[in-house]
mmCIF file of C-alpha atoms and ligand atoms in Angstrom:
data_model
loop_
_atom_site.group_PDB
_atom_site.id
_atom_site.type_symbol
_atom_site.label_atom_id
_atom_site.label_comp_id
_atom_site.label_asym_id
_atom_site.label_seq_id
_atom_site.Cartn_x
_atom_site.Cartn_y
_atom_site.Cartn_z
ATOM 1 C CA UNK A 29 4.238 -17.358 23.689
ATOM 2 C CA UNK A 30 6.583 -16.539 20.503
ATOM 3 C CA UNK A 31 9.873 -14.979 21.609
ATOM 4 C CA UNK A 32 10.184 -11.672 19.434
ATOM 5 C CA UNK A 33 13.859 -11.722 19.765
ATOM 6 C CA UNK A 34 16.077 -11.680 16.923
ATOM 7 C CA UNK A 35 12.981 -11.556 14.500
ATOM 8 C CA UNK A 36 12.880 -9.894 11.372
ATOM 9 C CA UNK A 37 9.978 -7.457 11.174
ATOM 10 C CA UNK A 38 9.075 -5.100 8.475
ATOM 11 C CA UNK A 39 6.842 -1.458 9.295
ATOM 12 C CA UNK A 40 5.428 0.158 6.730
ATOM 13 C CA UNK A 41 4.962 3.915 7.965
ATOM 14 C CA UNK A 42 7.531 3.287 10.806
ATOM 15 C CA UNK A 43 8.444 7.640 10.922
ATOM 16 C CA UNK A 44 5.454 8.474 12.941
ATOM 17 C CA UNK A 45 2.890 7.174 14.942
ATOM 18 C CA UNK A 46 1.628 3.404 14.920
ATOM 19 C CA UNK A 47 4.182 2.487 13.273
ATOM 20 C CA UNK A 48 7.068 4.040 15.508
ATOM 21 C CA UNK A 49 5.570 2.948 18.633
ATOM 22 C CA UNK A 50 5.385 -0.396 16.636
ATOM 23 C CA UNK A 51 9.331 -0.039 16.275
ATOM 24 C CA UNK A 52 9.626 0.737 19.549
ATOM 25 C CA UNK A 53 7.637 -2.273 20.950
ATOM 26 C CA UNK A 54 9.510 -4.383 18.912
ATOM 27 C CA UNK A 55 13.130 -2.750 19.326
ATOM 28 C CA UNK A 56 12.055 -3.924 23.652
ATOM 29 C CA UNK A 57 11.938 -7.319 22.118
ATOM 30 C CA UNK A 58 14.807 -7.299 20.604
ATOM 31 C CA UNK A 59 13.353 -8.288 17.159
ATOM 32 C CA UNK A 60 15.946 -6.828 13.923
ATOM 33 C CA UNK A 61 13.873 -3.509 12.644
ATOM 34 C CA UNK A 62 13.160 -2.783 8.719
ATOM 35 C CA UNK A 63 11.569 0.742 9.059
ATOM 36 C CA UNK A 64 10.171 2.282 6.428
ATOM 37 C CA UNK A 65 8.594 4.945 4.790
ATOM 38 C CA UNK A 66 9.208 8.451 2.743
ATOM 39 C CA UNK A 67 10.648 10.363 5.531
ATOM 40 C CA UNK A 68 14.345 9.776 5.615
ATOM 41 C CA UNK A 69 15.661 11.725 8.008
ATOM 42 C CA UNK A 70 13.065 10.453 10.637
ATOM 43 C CA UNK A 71 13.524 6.785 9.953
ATOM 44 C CA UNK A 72 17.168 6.899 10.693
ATOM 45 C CA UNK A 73 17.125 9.092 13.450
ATOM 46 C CA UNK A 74 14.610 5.920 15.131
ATOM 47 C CA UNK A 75 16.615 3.481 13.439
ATOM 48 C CA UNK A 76 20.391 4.850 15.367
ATOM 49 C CA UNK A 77 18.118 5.617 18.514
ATOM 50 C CA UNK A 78 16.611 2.255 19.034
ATOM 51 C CA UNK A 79 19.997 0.720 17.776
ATOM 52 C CA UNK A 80 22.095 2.871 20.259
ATOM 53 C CA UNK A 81 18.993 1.793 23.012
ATOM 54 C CA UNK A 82 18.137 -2.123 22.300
ATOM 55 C CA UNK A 83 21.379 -2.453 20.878
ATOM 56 C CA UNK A 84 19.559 -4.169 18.341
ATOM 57 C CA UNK A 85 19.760 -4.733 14.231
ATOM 58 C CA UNK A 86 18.178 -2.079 12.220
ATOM 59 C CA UNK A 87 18.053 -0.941 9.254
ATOM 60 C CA UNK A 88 15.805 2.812 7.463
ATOM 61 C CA UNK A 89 14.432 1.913 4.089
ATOM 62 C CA UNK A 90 13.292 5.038 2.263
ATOM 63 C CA UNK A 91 9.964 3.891 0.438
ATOM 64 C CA UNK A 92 6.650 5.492 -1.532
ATOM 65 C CA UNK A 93 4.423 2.643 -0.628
ATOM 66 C CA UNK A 94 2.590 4.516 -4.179
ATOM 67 C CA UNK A 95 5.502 3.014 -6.448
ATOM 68 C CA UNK A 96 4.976 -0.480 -7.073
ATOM 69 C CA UNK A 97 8.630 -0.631 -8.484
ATOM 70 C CA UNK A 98 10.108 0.794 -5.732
ATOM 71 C CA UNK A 99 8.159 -1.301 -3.727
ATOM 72 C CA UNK A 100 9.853 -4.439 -5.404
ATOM 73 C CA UNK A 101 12.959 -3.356 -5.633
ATOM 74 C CA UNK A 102 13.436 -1.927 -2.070
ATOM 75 C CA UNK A 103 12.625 -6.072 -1.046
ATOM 76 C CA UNK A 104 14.470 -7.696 -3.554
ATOM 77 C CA UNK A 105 17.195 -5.687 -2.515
ATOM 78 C CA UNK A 106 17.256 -5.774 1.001
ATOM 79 C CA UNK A 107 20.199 -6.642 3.084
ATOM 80 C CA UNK A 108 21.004 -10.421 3.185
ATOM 81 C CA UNK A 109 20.824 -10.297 7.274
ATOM 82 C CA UNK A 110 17.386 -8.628 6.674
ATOM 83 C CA UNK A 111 16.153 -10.996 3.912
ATOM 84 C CA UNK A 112 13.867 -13.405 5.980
ATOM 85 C CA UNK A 113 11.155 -11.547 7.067
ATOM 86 C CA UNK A 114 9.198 -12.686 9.793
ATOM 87 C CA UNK A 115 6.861 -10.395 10.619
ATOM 88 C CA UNK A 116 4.978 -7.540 8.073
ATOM 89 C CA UNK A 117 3.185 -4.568 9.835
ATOM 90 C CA UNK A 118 1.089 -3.226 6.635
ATOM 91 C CA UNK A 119 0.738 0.288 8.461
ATOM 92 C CA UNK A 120 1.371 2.991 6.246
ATOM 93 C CA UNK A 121 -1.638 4.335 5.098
ATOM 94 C CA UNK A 122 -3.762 7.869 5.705
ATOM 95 C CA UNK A 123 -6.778 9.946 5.756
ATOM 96 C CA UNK A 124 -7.367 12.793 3.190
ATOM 97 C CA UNK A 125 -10.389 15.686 3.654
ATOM 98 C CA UNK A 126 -13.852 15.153 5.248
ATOM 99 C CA UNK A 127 -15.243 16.938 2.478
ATOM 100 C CA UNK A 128 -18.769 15.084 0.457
ATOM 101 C CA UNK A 129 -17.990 12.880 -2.426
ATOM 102 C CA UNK A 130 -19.965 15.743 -4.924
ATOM 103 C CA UNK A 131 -17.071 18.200 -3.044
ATOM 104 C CA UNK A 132 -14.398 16.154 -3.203
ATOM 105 C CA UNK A 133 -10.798 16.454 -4.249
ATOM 106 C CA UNK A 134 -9.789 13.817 -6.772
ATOM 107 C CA UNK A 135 -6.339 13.835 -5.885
ATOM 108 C CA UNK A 136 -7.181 13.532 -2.288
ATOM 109 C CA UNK A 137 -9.118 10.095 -3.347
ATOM 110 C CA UNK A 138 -5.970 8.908 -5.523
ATOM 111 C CA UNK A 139 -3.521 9.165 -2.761
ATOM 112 C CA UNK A 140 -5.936 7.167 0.060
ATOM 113 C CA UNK A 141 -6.269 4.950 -2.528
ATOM 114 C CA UNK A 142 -3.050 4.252 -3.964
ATOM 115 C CA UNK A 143 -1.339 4.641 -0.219
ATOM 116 C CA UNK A 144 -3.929 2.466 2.016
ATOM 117 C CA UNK A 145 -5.270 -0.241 -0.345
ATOM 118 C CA UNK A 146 -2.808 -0.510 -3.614
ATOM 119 C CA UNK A 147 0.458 0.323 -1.936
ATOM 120 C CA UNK A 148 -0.571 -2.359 1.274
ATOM 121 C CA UNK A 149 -0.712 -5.042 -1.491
ATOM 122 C CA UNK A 150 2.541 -4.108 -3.476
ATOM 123 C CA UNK A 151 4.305 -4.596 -0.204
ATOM 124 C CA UNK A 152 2.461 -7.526 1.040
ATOM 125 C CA UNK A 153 3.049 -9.216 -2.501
ATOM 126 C CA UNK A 154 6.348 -8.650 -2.615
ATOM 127 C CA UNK A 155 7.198 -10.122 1.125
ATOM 128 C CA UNK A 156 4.465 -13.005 0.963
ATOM 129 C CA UNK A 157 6.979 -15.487 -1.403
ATOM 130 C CA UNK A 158 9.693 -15.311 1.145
ATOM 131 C CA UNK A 159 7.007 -16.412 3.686
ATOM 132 C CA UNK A 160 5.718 -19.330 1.838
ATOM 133 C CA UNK A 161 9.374 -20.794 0.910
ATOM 134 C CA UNK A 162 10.463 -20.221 4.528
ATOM 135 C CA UNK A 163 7.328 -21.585 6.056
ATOM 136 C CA UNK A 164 6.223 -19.372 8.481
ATOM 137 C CA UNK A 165 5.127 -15.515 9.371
ATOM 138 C CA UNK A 166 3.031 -12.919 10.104
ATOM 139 C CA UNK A 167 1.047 -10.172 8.174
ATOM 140 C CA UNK A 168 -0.322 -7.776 10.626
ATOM 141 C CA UNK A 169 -2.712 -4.987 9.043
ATOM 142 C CA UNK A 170 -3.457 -1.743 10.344
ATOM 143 C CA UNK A 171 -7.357 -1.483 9.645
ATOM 144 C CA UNK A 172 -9.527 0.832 10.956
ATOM 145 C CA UNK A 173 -12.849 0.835 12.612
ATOM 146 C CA UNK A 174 -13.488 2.867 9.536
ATOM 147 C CA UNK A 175 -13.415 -0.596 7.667
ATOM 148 C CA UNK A 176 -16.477 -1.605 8.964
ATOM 149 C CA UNK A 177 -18.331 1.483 9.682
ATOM 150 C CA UNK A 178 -19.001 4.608 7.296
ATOM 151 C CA UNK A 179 -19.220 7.753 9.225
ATOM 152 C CA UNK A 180 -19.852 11.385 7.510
ATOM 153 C CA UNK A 181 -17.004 12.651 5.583
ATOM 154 C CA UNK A 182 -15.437 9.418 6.038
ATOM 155 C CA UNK A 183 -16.769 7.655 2.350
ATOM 156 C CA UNK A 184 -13.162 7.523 -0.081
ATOM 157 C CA UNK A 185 -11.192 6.586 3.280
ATOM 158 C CA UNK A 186 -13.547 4.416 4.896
ATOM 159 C CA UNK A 187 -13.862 2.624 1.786
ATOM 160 C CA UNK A 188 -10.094 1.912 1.416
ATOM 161 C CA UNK A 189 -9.968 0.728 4.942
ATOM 162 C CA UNK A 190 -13.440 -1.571 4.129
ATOM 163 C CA UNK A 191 -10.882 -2.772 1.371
ATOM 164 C CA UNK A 192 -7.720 -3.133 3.427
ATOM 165 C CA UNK A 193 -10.653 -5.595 5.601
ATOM 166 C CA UNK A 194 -11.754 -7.565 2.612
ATOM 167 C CA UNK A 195 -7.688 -7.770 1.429
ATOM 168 C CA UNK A 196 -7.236 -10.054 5.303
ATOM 169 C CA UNK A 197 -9.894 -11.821 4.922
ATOM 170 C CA UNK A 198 -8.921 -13.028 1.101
ATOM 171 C CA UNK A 199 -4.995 -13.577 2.311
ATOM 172 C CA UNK A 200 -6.276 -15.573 5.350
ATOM 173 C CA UNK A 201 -8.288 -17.560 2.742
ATOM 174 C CA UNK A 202 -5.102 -17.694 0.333
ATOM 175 C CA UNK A 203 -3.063 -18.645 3.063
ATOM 176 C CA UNK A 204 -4.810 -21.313 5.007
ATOM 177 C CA UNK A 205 -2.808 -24.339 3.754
ATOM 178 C CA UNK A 206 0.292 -22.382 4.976
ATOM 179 C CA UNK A 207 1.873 -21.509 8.515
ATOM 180 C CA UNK A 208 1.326 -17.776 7.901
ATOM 181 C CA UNK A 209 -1.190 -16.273 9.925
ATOM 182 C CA UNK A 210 -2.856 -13.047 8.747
ATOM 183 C CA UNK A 211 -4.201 -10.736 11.310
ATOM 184 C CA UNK A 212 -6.264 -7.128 11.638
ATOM 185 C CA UNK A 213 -5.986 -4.908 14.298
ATOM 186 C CA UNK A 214 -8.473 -1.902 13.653
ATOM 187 C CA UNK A 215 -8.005 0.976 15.935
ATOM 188 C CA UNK A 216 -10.901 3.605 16.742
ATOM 189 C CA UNK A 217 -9.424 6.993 17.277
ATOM 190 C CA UNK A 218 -6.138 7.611 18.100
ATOM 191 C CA UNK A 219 -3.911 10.573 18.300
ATOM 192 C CA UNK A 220 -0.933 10.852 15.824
ATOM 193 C CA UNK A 221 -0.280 12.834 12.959
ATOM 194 C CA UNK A 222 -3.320 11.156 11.344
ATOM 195 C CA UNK A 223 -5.644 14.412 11.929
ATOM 196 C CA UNK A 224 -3.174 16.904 10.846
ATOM 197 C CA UNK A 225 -2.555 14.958 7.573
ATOM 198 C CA UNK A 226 -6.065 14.579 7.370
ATOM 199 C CA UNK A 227 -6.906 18.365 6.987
ATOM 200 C CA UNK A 228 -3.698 19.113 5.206
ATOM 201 C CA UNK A 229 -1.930 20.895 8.275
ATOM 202 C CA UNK A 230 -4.533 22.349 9.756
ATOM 203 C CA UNK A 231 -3.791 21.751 13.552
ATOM 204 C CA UNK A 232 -6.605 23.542 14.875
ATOM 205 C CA UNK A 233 -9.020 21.211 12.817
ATOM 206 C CA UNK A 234 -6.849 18.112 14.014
ATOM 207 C CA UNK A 235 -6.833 19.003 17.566
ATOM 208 C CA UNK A 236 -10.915 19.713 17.341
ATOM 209 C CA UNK A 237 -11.107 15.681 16.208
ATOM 210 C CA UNK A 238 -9.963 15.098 20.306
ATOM 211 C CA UNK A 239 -11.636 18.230 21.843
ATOM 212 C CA UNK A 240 -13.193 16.742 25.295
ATOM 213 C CA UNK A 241 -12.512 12.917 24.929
ATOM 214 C CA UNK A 242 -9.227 10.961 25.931
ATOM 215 C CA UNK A 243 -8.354 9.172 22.222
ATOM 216 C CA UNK A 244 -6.301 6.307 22.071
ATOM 217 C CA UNK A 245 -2.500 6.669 22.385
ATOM 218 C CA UNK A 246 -0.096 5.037 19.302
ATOM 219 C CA UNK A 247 1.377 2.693 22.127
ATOM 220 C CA UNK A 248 -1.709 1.119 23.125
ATOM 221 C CA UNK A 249 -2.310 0.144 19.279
ATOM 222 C CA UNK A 250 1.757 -1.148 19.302
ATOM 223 C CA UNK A 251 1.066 -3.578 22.520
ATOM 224 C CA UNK A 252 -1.745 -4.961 20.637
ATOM 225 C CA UNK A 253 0.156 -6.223 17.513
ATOM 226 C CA UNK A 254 2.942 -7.285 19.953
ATOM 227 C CA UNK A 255 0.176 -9.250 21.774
ATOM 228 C CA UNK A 256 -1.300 -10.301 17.969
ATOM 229 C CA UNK A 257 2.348 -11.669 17.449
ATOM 230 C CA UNK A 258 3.242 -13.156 20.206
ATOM 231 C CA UNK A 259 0.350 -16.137 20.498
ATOM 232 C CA UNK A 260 1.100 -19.490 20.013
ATOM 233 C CA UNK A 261 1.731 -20.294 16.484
ATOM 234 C CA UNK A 262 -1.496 -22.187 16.457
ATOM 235 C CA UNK A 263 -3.398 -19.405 17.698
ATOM 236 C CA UNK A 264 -4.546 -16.686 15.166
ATOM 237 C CA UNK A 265 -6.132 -13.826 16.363
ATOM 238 C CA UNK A 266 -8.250 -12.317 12.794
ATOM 239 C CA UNK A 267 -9.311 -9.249 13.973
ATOM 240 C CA UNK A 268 -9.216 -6.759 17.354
ATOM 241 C CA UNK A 269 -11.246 -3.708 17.327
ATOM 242 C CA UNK A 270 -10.020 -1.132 19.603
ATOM 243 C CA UNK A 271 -11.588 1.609 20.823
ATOM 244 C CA UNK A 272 -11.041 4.743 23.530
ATOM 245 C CA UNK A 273 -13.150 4.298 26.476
ATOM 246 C CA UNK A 274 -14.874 7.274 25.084
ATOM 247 C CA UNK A 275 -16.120 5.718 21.644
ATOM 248 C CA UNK A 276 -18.787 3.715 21.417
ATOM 249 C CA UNK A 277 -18.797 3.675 17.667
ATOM 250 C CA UNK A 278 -17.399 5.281 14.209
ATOM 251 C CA UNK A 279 -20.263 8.064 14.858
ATOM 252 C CA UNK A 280 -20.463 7.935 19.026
ATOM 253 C CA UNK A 281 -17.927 9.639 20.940
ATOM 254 C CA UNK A 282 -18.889 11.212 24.532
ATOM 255 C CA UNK A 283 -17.244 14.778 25.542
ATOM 256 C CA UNK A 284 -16.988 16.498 28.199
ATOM 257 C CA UNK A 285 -18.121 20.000 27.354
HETATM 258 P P1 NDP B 18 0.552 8.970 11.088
HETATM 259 O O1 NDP B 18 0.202 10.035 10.112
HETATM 260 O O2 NDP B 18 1.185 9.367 12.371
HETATM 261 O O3 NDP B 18 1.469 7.880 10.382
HETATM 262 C C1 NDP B 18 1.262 7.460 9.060
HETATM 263 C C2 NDP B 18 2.500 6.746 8.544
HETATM 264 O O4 NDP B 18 2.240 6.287 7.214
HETATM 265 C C3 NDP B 18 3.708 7.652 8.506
HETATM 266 O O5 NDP B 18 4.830 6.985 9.048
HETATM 267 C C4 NDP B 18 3.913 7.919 7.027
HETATM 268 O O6 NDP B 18 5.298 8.021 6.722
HETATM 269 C C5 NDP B 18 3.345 6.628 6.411
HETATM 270 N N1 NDP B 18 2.969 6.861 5.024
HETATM 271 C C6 NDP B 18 1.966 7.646 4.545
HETATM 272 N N2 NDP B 18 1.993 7.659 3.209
HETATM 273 C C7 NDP B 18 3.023 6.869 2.815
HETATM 274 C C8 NDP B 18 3.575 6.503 1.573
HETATM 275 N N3 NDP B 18 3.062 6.944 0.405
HETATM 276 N N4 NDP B 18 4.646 5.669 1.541
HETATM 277 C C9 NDP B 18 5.162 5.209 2.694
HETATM 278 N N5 NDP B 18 4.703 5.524 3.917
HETATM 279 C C10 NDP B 18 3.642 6.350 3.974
HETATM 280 O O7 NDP B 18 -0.821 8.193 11.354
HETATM 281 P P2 NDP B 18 -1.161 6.875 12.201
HETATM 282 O O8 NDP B 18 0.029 6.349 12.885
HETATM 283 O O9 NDP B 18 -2.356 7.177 12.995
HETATM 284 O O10 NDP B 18 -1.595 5.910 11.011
HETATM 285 C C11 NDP B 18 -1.093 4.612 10.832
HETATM 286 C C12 NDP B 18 -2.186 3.720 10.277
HETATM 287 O O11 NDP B 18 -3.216 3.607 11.244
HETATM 288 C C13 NDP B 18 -2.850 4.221 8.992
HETATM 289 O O12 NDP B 18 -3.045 3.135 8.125
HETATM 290 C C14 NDP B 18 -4.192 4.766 9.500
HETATM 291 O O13 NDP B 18 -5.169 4.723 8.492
HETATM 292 C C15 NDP B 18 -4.467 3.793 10.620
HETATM 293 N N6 NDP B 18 -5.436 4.239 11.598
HETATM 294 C C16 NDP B 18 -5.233 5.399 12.290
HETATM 295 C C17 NDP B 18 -6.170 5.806 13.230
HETATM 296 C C18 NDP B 18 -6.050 7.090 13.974
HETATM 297 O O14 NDP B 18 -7.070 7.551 14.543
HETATM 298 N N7 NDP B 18 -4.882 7.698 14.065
HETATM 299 C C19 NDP B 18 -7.345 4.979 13.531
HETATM 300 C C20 NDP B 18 -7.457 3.788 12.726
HETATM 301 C C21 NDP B 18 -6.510 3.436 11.830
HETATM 302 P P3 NDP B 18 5.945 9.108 5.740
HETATM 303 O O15 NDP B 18 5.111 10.339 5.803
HETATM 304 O O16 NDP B 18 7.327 9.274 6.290
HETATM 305 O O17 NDP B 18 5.947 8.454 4.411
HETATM 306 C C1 8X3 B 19 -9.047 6.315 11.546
HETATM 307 C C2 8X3 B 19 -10.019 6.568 12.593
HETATM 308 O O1 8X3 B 19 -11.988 7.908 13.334
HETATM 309 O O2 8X3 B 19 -11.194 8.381 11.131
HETATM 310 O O3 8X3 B 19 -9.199 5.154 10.848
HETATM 311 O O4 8X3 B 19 -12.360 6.324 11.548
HETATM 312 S S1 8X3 B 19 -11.450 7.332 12.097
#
């Protein structure tokens, strides 16, 4: 097993969710924390908590994963101590509407697409160099099971996450004659802020998603990339699909009425 400690790990999307119960995972570890995202405020409230907790290394980075020039700036400007990453969590990403494609809300579609699929390769091209010259890491996407299964009102996201899919398979492919392993870890349904975004605030709708099953929790997805991680450096685990006890599929989910 790889010891975590003193790593240097990057999460996309580390204010809520996956990605903060990937921070805190990691901050147990004692890996050194790049947390990012748009929320501010959040990040570095994690960032001093987990510092104060672990006393550990870490350090908020307020990023649109949208701006590819943010993007490269916010890496080629990182903290020397914080330069060699080791480990990328490509998290960030979300869900917009359930409405039908002839409904749909173009602007919805632009910012699943430009957040999930265009803004997971800014990042990953900007941290991937580093990898290669240093000669080792891990890229750890956040897929979906919506990347291999379309489910109604799913189409624009489900195809971003089919995309995020196709994206690890190529980079495995690309990076095959290097020590960098590329992994996916596609969670079923979970509950974070995900639904709420979803329908734009709507916490009734959001809470409906869960009504009568027990979803996943944002921990159980954070022990999996730790586990994803943490192999042997000749082991590479490609993909884990993980679902609640209670879904069987994108479109299967038993309730209790
Ligand atoms: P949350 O809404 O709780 O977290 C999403 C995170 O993404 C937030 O930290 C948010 O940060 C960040 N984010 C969104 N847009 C941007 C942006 N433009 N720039 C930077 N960061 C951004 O949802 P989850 O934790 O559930 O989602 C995490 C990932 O898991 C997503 O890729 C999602 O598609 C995937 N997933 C979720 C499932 C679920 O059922 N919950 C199931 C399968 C996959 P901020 O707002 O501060 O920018
Ligand atoms: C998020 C989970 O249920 O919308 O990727 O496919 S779901």
């Amino acid at each position: 097993m790889i010891n975590l400690k003193d790593k240097t790990l990057l999460i996309t999307g580390a204010s809520s969710g996956i990605g903060e119960a990937c921070a805190k995972a990691f901050a147990r570890e004692r890996s050194k924390l790049i947390l990012t995202g748009r929320r501010t405020k959040l990040l570095k409230k994690l960032a001093d908590d987990l510092t104060a907790q672990f006393d550990i290394k870490t350090l908020p980075v307020s990023l649109d994963i949208r701006d590819k020039n943010q993007v490269k700036k916010a890496i080629e400007s990182l903290p020397e101590q914080y330069r060699s990453i080791d480990i990328l969590i490509n998290n960030a990403g979300l869900a917009r509407g359930v409405t039908k494609i002839q409904d749909g809300s173009i602007n919805d579609w632009e910012e699943m697409i430009d957040t999930n699929f265009k803004g997971l390769l800014y990042i990953t091209r900007a941290v991937i160099p580093g990898m290669i010259k240093r000669g080792g890491g891990d890229i750890v996407n956040i897929g979906s099971i919506a990347g291999s299964q379309v489910y109604p009102g799913g189409n624009v996201y489900c195809a971003t996450k089919h995309a995020v899919n196709a994206i690890t398979k190529g980079l495995r492919i690309d990076l095959v004659d290097t020590p960098i392993r590329v992994s996916a870890v596609d969670p079923g349904m979970v509950e974070t802020e995900y639904s709420i975004v979803r329908y734009h605030g709507d916490k009734d709708s959001a809470d409906a998603v869960y009504k009568g099953m027990n979803p996943l929790h944002a921990e159980d997805i954070a022990e999996a990339v730790l586990f994803v991680v943490s192999r042997p450096v000749h082991v590479q685990i490609a993909e884990m699909l993980i679902l609640p006890a209670d879904q069987a599929s994108a479109m299967v989910v038993h309730r209790k009425r």
